[in-house]
Coordinates of C-alpha atoms and ligand atoms in Angstrom, one line a residue:
X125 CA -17.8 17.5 -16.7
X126 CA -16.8 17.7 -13.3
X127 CA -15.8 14.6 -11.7
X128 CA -14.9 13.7 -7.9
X129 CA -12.7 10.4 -7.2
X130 CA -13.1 8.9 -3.8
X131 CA -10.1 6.3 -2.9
X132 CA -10.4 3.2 -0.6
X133 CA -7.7 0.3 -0.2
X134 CA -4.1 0.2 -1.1
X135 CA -1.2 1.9 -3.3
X136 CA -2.5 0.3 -6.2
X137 CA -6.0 1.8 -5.5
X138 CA -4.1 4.9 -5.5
X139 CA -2.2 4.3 -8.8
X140 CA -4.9 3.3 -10.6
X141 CA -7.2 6.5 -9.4
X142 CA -4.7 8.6 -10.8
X143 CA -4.5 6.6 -14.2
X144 CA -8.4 7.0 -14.2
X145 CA -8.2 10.7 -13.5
X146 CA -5.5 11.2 -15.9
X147 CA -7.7 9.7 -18.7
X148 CA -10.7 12.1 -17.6
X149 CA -8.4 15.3 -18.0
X150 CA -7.4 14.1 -21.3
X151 CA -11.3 13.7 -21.9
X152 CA -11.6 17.8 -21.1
X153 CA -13.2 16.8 -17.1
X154 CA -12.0 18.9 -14.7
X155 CA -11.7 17.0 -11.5
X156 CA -13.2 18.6 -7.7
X157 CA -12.7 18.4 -4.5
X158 CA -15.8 17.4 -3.6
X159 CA -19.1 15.5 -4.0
X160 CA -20.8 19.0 -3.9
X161 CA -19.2 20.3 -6.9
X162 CA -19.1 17.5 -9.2
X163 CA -21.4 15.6 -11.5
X164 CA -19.6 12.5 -11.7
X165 CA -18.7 10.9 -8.5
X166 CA -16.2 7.4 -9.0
X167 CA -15.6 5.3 -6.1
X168 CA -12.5 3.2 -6.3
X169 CA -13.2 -0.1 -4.1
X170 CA -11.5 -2.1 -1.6
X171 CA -13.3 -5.9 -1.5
X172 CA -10.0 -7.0 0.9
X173 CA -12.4 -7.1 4.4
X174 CA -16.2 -6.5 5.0
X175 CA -15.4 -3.2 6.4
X176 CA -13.9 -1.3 2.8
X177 CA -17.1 -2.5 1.2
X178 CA -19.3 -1.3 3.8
X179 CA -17.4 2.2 3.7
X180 CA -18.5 2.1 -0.4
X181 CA -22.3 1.0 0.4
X182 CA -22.7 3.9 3.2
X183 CA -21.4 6.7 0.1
X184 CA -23.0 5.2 -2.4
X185 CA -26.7 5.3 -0.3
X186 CA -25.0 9.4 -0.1
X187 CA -24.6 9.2 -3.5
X188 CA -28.0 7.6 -4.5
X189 CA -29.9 10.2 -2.0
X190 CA -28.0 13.5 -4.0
X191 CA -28.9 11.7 -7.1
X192 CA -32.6 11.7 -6.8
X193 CA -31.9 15.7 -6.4
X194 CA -29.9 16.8 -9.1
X195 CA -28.2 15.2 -12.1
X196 CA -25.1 12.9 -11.0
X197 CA -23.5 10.3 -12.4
X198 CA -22.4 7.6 -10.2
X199 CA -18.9 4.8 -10.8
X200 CA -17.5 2.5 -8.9
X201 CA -14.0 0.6 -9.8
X202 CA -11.9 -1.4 -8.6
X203 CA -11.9 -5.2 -6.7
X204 CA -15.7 -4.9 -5.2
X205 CA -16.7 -3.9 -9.2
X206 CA -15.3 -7.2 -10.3
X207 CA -17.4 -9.3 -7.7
X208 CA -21.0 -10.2 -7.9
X209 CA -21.3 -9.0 -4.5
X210 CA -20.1 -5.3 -5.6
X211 CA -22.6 -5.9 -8.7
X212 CA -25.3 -5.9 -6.2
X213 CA -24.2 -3.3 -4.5
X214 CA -24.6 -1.4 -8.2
X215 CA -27.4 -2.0 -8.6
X216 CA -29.3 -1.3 -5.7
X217 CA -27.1 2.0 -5.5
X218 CA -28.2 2.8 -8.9
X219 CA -24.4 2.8 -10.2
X220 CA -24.2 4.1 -14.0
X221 CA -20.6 3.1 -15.0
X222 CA -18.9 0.1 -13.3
X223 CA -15.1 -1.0 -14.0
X224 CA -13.1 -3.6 -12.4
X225 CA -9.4 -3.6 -11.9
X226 CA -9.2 -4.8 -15.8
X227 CA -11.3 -2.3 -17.2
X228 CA -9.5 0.9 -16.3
X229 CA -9.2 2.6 -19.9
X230 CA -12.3 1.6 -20.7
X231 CA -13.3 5.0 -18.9
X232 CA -13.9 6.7 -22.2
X233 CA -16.1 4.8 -23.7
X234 CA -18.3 4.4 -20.0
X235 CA -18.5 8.5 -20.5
X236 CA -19.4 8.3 -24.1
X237 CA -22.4 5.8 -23.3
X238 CA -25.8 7.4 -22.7
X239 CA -26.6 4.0 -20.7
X240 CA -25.3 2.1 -17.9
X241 CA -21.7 0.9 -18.8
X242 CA -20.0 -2.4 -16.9
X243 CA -16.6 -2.9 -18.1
X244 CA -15.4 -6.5 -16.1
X245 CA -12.9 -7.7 -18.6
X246 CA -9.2 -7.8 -17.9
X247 CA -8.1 -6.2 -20.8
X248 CA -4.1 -6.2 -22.0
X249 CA -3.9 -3.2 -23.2
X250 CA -4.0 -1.7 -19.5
X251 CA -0.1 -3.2 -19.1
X252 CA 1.5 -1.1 -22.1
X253 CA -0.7 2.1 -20.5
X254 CA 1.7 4.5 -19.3
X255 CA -0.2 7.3 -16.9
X256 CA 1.5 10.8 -17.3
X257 CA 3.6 11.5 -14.3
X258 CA 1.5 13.3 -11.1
X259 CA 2.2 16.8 -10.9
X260 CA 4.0 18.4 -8.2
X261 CA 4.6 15.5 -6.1
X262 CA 7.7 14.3 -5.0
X263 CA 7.1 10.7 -5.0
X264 CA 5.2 8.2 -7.1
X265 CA 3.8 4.6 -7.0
X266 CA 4.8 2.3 -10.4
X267 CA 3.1 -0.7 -10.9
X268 CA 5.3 -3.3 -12.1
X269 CA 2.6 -6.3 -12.6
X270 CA -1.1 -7.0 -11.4
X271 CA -2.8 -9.8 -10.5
X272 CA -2.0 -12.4 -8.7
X273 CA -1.0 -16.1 -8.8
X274 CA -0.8 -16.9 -5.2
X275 CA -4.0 -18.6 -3.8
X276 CA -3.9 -17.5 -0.2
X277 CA -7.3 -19.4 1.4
X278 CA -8.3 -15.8 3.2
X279 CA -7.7 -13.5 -0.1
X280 CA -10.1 -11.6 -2.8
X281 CA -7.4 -10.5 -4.7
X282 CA -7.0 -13.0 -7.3
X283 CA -10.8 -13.4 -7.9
X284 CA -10.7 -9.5 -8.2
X285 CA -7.3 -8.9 -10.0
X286 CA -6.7 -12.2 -12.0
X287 CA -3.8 -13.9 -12.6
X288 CA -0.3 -12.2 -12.7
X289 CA 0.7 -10.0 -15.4
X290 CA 4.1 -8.2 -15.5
X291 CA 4.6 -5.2 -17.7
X292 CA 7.6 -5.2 -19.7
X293 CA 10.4 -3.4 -18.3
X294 CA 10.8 -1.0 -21.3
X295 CA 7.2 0.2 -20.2
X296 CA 8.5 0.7 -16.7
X297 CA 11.6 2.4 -17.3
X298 CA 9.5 4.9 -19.8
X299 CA 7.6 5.4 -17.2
X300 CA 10.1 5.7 -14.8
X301 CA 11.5 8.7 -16.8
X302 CA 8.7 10.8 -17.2
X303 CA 7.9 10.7 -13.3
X304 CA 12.0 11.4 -13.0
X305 CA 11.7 14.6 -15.6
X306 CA 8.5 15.5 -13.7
X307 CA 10.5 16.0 -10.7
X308 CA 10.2 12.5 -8.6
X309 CA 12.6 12.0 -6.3
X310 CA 10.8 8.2 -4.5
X311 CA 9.7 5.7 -6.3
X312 CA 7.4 2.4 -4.9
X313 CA 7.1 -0.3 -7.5
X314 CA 3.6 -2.1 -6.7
X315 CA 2.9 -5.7 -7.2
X316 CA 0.9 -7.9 -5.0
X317 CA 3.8 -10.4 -5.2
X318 CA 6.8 -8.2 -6.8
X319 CA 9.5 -10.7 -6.2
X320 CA 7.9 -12.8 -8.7
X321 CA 8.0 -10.3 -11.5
X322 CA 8.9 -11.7 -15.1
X323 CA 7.4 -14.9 -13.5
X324 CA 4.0 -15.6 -14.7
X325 CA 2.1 -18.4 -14.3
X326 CA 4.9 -20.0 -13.0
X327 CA 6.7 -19.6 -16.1
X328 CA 10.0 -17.1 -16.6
X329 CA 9.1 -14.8 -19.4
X330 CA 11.8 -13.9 -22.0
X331 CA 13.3 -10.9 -21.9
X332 CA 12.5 -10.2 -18.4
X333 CA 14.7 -9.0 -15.6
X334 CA 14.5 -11.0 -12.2
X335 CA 13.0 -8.6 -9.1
X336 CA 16.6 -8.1 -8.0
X337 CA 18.1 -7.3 -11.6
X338 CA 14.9 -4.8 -12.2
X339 CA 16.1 -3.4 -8.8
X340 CA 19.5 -3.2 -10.3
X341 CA 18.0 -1.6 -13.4
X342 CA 15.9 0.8 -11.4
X343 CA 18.4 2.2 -9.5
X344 CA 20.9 3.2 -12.6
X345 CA 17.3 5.8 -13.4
X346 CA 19.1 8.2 -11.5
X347 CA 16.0 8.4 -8.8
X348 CA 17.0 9.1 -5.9
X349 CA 14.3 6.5 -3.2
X350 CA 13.3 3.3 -4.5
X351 CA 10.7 1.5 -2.2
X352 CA 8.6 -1.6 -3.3
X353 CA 5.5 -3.6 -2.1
X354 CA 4.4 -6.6 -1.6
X355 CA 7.1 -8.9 -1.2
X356 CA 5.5 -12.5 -0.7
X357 CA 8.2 -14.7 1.5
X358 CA 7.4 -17.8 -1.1
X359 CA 9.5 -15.8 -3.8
X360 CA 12.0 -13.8 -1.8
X361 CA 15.2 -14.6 -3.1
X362 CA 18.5 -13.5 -1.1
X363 CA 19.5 -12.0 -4.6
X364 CA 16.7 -9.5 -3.8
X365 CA 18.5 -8.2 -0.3
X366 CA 21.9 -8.6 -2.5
X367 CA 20.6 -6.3 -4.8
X368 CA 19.4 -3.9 -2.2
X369 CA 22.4 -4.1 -0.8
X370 CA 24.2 -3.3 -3.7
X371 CA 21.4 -0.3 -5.2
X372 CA 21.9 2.8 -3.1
X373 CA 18.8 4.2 -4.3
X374 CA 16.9 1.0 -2.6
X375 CA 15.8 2.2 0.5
X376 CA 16.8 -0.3 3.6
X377 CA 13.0 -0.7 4.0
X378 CA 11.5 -4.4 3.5
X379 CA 7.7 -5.1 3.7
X380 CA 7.2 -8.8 4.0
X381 CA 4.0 -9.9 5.3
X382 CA 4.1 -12.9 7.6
X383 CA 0.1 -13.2 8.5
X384 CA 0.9 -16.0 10.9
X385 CA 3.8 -17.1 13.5
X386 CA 1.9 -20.7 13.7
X387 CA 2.9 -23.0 10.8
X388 CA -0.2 -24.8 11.4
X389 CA -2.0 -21.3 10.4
X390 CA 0.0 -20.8 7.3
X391 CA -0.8 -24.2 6.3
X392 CA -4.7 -23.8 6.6
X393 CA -3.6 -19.9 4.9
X394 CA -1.9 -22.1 1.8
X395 CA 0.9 -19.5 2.7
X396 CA 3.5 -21.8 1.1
X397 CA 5.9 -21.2 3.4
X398 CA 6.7 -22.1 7.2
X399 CA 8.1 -19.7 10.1
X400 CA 11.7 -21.4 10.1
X401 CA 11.7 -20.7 6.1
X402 CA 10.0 -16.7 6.8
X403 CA 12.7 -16.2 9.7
X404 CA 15.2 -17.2 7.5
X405 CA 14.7 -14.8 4.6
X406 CA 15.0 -12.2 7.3
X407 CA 18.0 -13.4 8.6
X408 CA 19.4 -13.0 5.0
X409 CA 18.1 -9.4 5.0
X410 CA 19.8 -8.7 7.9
X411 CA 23.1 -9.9 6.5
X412 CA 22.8 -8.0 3.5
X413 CA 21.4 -5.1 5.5
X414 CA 21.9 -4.8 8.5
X415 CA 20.1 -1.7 9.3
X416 CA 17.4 -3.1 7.7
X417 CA 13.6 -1.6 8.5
X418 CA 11.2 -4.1 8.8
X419 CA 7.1 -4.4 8.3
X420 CA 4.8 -7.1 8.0
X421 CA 1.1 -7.4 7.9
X422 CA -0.6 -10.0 10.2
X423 CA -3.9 -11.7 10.2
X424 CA -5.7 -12.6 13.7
X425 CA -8.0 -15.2 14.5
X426 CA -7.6 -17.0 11.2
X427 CA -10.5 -19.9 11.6
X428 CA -9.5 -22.4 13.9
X429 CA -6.1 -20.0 15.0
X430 CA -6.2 -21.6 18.9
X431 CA -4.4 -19.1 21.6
X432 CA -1.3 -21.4 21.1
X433 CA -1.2 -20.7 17.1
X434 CA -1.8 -17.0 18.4
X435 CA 1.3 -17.1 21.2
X436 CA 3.0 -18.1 18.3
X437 CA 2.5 -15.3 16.2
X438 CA 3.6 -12.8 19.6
X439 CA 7.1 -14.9 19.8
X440 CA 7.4 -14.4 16.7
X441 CA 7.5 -10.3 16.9
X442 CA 9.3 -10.4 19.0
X443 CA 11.8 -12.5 17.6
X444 CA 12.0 -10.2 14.5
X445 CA 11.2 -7.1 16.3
X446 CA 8.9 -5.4 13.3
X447 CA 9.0 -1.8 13.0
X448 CA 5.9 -1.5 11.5
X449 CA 3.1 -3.5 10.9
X450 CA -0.3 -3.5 9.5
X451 CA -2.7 -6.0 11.7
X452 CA -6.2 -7.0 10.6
X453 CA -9.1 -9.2 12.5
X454 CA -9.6 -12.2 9.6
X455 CA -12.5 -11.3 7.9
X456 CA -14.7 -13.8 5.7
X457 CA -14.8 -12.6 2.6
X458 CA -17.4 -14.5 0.6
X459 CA -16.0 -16.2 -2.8
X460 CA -12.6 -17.4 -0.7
X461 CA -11.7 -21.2 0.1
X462 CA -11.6 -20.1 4.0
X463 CA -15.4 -18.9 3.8
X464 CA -16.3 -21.6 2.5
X465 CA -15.0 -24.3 4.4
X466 CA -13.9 -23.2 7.4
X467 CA -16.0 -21.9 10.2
X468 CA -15.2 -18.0 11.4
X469 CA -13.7 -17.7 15.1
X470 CA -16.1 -15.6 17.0
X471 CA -15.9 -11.4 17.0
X472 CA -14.5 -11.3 20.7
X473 CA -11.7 -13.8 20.0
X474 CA -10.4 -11.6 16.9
X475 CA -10.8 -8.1 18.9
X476 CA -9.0 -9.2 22.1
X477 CA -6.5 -11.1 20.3
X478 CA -5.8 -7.5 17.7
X479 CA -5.5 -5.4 20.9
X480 CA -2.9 -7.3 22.2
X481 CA -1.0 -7.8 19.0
X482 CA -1.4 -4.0 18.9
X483 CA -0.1 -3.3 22.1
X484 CA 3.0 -5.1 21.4
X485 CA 3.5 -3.5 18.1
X486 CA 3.2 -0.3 19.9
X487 CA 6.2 -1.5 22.6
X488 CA 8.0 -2.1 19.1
X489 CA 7.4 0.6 17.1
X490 CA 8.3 2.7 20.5
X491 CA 11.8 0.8 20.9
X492 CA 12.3 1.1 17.5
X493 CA 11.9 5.0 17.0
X494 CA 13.7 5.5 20.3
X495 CA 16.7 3.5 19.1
X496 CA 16.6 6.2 16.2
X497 CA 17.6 9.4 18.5
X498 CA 20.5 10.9 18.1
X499 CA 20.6 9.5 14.4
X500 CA 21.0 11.2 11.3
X501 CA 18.4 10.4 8.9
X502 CA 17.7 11.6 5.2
X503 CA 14.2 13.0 5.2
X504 CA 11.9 12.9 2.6
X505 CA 9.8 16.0 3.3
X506 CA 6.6 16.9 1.5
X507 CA 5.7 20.2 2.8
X508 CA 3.6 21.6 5.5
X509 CA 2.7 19.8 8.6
X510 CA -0.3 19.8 10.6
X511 CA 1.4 22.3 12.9
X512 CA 1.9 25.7 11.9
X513 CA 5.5 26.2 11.8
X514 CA 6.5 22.8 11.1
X515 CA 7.4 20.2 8.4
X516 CA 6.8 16.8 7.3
X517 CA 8.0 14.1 5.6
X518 CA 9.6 10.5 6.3
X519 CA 12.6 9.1 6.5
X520 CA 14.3 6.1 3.5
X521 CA 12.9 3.4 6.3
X522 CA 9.1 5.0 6.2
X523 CA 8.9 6.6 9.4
X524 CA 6.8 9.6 9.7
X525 CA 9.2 12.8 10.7
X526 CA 8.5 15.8 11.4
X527 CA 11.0 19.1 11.6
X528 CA 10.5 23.0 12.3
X529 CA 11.0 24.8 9.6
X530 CA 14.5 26.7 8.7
X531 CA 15.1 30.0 7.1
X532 CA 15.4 29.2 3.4
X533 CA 13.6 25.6 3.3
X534 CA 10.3 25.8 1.8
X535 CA 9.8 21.8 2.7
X536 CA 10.2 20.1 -0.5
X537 CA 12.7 17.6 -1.4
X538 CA 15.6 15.4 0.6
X539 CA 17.3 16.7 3.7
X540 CA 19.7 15.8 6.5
X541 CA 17.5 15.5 10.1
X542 CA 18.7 14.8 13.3
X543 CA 16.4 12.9 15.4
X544 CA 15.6 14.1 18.5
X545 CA 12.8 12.9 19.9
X546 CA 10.3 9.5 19.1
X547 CA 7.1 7.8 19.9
X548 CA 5.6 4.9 18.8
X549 CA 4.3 7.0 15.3
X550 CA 6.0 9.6 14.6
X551 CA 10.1 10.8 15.0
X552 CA 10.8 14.7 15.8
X553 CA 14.1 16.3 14.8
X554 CA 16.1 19.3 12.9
X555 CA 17.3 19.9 9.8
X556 CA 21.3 20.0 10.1
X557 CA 23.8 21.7 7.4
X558 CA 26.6 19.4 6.0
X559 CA 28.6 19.6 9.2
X560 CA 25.8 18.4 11.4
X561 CA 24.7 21.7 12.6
X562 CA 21.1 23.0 13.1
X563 CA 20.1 24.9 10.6
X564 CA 18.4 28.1 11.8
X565 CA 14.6 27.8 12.6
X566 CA 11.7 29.7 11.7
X567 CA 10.9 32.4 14.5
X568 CA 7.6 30.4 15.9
X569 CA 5.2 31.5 18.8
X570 CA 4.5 28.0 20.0
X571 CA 7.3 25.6 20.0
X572 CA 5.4 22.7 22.2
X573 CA 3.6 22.7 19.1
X574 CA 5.0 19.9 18.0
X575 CA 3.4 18.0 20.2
X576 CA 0.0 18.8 18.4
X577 CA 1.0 17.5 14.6
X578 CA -1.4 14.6 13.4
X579 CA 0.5 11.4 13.4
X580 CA 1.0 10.6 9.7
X581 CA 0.5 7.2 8.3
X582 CA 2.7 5.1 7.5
X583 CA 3.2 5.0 3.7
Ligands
SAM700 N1 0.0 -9.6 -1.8 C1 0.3 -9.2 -0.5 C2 0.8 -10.5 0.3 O1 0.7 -11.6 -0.1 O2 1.3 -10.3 1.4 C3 -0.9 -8.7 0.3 C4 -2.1 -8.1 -0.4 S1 -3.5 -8.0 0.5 C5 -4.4 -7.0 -0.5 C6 -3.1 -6.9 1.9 C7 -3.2 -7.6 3.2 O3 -4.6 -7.7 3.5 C8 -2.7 -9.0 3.3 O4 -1.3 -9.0 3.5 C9 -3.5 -9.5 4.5 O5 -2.8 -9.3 5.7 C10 -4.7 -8.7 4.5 N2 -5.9 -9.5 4.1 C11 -6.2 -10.0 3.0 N3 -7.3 -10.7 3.0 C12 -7.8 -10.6 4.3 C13 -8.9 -11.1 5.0 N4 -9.8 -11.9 4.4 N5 -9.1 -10.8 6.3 C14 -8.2 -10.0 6.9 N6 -7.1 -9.5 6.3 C15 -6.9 -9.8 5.0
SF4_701 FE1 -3.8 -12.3 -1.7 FE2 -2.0 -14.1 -1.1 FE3 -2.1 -13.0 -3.6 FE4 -1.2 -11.6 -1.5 S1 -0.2 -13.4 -2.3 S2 -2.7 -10.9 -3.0 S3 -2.5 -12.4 0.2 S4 -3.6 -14.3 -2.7

């Protein structure tokens, strides 16, 4: 069999596509590049915002047309799998093998079936699953728990991934090792919520690390990068930016999403916290860390957000000063409390209120790289930029950097940049020996190349 995965949504979309691949290698498929060359195609779903799912139903009307040529088998996992609306979507797409988030390793048996197979339970046996390390790469995700326990008024995600399971940390660590003996040099423990692993249900499990002493733990692997996402503000504890502190593997990188600056908004979001309680876990990041790199994702035009609640949000930007951030338009995701009770703002609202949140992560993100010149950073780099000539990689606080290449550097692995250049996307530098001296470049034809490399996204 030759099968084709096509990835939509976030890191754990991406972790789990590579613990479904890994399970069709072991089953003798030989995974392709493309649609064209394979006979099983397996779409994994985003269900997040109406635009993910209509990504999956314009492939899978592809998928249906290429069908009715030629023999093809057609999956879809992931969070739109687990919905009724996604179910639909099946079966008008003619899907043959459907698994939601819970269903993973159920794989096998879907291939084995001669009819259509729907695996929607959340099985435990997925949580002691270790996937074999990816090959070749440099960094890894790790996912620490699924599910969720939050209730966020706006969110899929606990319809979709249930409630919150953490995986023991034995099975972590194992993992952990392999990637490390595979090579790994970064490391991003997913969770929709991490700092409340070993906390499920509300209730601490025994045996169990905290977030901060798994941290701890973590970072005596001998990896060299630690990074994790999603930290939800309700459960950030100061022990978590003590423990960062204190790990030197942990980068100085925080992700905390704030979705709102108006407490009226996070109270309609069921948020559970307020912007006086958000703005003061960042202050205690900041004392821990005080280099700290922040990120934060942001909703616009929540229902019934007024431009006040919206001026709120802007003050509060700037009044963090985010390096990063990932901004979305609220979109009413059907089988939420907000789409059911509350009425959606119109289009125009959302879209003029995004582009000026934008435009002011953009000043940001500008100030922010710029601040960066003249630093020395260490550089994660991955190989080959867009640009011939050049490297890429990013630095321990995310930022996308990219460096000509040296004599004797093939682009793999961690190295010493200074920065040089900035804009709002991307940081330009050179690779400097252990006295701070630049390393001798590759003879190029075009150095204003750089100008040309494709801004990478943000991990
Ligand atoms: N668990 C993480 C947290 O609580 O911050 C986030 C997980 S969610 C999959 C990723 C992001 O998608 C959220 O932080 C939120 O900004 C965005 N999101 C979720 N539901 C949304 C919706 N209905 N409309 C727009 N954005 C949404
Ligand atoms: Fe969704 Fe809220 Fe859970 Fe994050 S914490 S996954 S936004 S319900």
């Amino acid at each position: 069999m030759k099968a084709h995965l096509i990835t939509y949504g976030c890191q754990m979309n991406e972790y789990d596509t590579h613990l479904v691949q890994s399970q069709l290698v072991s089953f003798g498929a030989q995974i392709v590049d493309s649609v064209d060359e394979a006979d099983f195609v397996l779409i994994n779903t985003c269900a997040v915002r109406g635009k993910p799912v209509d990504k999956v139903r314009s492939v899978l009307g592809t998928l249906r047309k290429l069908k009715a040529e030629r023999p093809l088998v057609i999956g879809m996992m992931g969070c739109l799998a687990q919905l009724e609306e996604g179910q639909q979507i099946a079966r008008k797409f003619e899907v043959d093998v459907l698994l939601g988030p819970g269903s993973l390793l159920d794989i096998g048996k879907a291939l084995e079936s001669n009819e259509r197979f729907w695996g929607l339970q959340f099985k435990d046996e997925l949580h002691d699953h270790i996937p074999p390390p990816p090959v070749g790469k440099l960094q890894a995700h790790l996912t620490i728990m699924r599910g969720c326990d939050h209730h966020c008024t706006y969110c899929i995600v606990p319809t979709t991934r249930g409630p919150q399971v953490s995986r023991h940390p034995d099975q972590i660590l194992r993992e952990l090792d392999m990637q490390l003996a595979a090579g790994v040099q970064e490391v991003t423990l997913l969770g929709q919520n991490v700092n409340a692993y070993g906390v499920d249900g509300g209730a601490k499990l025994a045996g169990y690390p905290s977030f901060a002493d798994l941290l701890r733990l973590v970072g005596r692997s001998g990896i060299q990068r630690i990074k994790f996402t999603t930290s939800h503000p309700m459960n950030f504890t100061e022990d978590v930016a003590a423990a960062m502190a204190e790990t030197p593997a942990v980068c100085e990188f925080v992700h905390l999403p704030v979705q709102s600056g108006s407490n009226r908004v996070l109270r309609r979001m069921a948020r559970e916290y307020t912007r006086e309680e958000y703005l003061h876990h960042i202050a205690n990041i900041r004392k821990h860390i005080p280099n700290a790199v922040l990120a934060t994702d942001i909703i616009v035009g929540f229902p019934g957000e007024t431009e006040a609640d919206f001026e709120e949000t802007l003050s509060l930007y700037d009044e963090v000063g985010y390096d990063s951030a990932y901004m979305f338009a609220y979109s009413a995701r059907p089988g939420t409390p907000s789409y059911k009770h509350f009425e959606d703002l119109p289009r125009e609202v959302k879209v003029e209120r995004l582009t000026r949140l934008i435009a002011k992560q953009k000043d940001w993100s500008a100030r922010k790289n710029a601040a960066h010149v003249g630093s020395i950073q260490e550089v994660l780099l991955r190989g080959d930029a867009f640009s011939e000539g050049f490297l890429e990689g990013h630095t321990r606080g995310n930022h996308p950097t990219v460096v000509p290449k040296v004599l004797g550097i093939t682009g793999a692995g961690v190295h010493r940049v200074r920065i040089n250049q900035a804009t709002p996307h991307m940081m330009y530098g050179n690779l400097i020996d252990a006295n701070g001296e630049n390393l001798p470049e590759v003879p190029r034809f075009a150095p204003e190349a750089a100008a040309l490399v494709s801004p990478l996204q943000m991990a």
